[in-house]
Structures are given as C-alpha cells and as structure tokens.
CSV table of C-alpha atoms in Angstrom, one decimal:
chain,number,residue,atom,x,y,z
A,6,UNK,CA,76.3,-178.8,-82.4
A,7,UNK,CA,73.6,-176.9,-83.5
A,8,UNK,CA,70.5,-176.3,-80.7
A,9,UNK,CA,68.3,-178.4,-82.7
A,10,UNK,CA,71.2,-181.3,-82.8
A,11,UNK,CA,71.8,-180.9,-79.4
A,12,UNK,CA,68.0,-181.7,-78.8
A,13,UNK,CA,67.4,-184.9,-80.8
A,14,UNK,CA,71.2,-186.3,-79.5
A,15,UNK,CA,69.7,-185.9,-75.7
A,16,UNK,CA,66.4,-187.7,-77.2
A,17,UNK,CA,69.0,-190.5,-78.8
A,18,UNK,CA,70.9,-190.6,-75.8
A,19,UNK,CA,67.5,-191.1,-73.8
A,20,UNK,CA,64.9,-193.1,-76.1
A,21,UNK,CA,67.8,-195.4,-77.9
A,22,UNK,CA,70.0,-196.1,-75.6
A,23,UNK,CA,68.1,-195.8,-72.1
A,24,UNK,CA,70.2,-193.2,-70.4
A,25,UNK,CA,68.4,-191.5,-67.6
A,26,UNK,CA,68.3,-188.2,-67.3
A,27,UNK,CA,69.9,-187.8,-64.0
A,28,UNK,CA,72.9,-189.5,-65.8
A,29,UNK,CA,72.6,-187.0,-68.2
A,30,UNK,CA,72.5,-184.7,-65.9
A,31,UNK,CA,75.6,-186.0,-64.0
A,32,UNK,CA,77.6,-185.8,-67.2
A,33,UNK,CA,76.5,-182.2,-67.8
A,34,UNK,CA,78.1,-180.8,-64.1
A,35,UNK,CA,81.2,-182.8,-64.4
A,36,UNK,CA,81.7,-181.3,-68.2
A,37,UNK,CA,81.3,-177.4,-66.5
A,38,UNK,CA,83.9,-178.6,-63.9
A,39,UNK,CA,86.2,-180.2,-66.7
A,40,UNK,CA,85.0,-179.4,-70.5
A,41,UNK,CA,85.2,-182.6,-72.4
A,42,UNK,CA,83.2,-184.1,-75.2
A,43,UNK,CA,79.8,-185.2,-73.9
A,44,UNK,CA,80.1,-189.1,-75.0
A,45,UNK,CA,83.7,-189.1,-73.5
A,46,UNK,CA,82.5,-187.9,-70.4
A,47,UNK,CA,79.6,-190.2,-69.9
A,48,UNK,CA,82.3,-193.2,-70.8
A,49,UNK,CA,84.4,-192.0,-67.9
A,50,UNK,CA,81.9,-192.1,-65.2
A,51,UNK,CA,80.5,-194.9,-66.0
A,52,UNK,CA,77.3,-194.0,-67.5
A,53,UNK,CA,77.5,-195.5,-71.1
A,54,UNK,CA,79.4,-198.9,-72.1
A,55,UNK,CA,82.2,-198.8,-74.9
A,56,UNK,CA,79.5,-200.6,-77.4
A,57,UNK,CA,77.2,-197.5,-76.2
A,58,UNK,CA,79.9,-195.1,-76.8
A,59,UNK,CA,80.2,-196.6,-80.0
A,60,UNK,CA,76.3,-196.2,-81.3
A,61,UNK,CA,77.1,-192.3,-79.8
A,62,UNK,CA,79.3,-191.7,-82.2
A,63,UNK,CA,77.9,-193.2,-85.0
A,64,UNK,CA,75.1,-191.1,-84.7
A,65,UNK,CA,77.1,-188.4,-84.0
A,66,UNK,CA,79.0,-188.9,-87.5
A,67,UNK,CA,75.3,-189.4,-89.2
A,68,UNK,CA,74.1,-186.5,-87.9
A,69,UNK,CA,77.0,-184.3,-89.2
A,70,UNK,CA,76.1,-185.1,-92.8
C-alpha cells in the first residue's frame, strides 16, 4: 500500500468506522511482534467486528482499482 493509501485507510479506519487511535495503535505493536495484515489483526484483538472487517475490506478492494 502506497504512503498515500496508507494515509486515507488510517483516516477510513478512524472517521468511518470510529476506531480510536490507541486501537490503532495497539494493532500496529502487535503486527511488529507478529506481521499480519492490518484488518486481520485488528479482528483478532478485538478491535473491529466481522461486519467492520467487512466495510475494511471493501474499501480496501475499492481502493486497489
């Protein structure tokens, strides 16, 4: 994901779908520790719901084309 990208999914993440930035943030250290796709590591902590997880991806495929 391009730098730009990178910037408006963290903007997505936080003005669409209310995710703070210290969960954010949580997700972040724990990928370091154990590298992993961003949306499948805020699902596994408990950060984002399956229909959350969901709307990430679709704006992940959108944002591809």
């Amino acid at each position: 994901m391009s730098p730009a990208n990178y910037s408006k999914f963290i903007d997505f993440l936080q003005k669409d779908l209310s995710i703070s930035a210290a969960s954010i943030d949580v997700a972040l250290r724990h990928r370091e520790q154990d590298p992993g796709p961003l949306p499948m590591i805020l699902w596994q902590y408990g950060l984002v719901t399956l229909d959350q997880l969901n709307q990430i991806y679709d704006w992940l495929e959108s944002a591809a084309v």
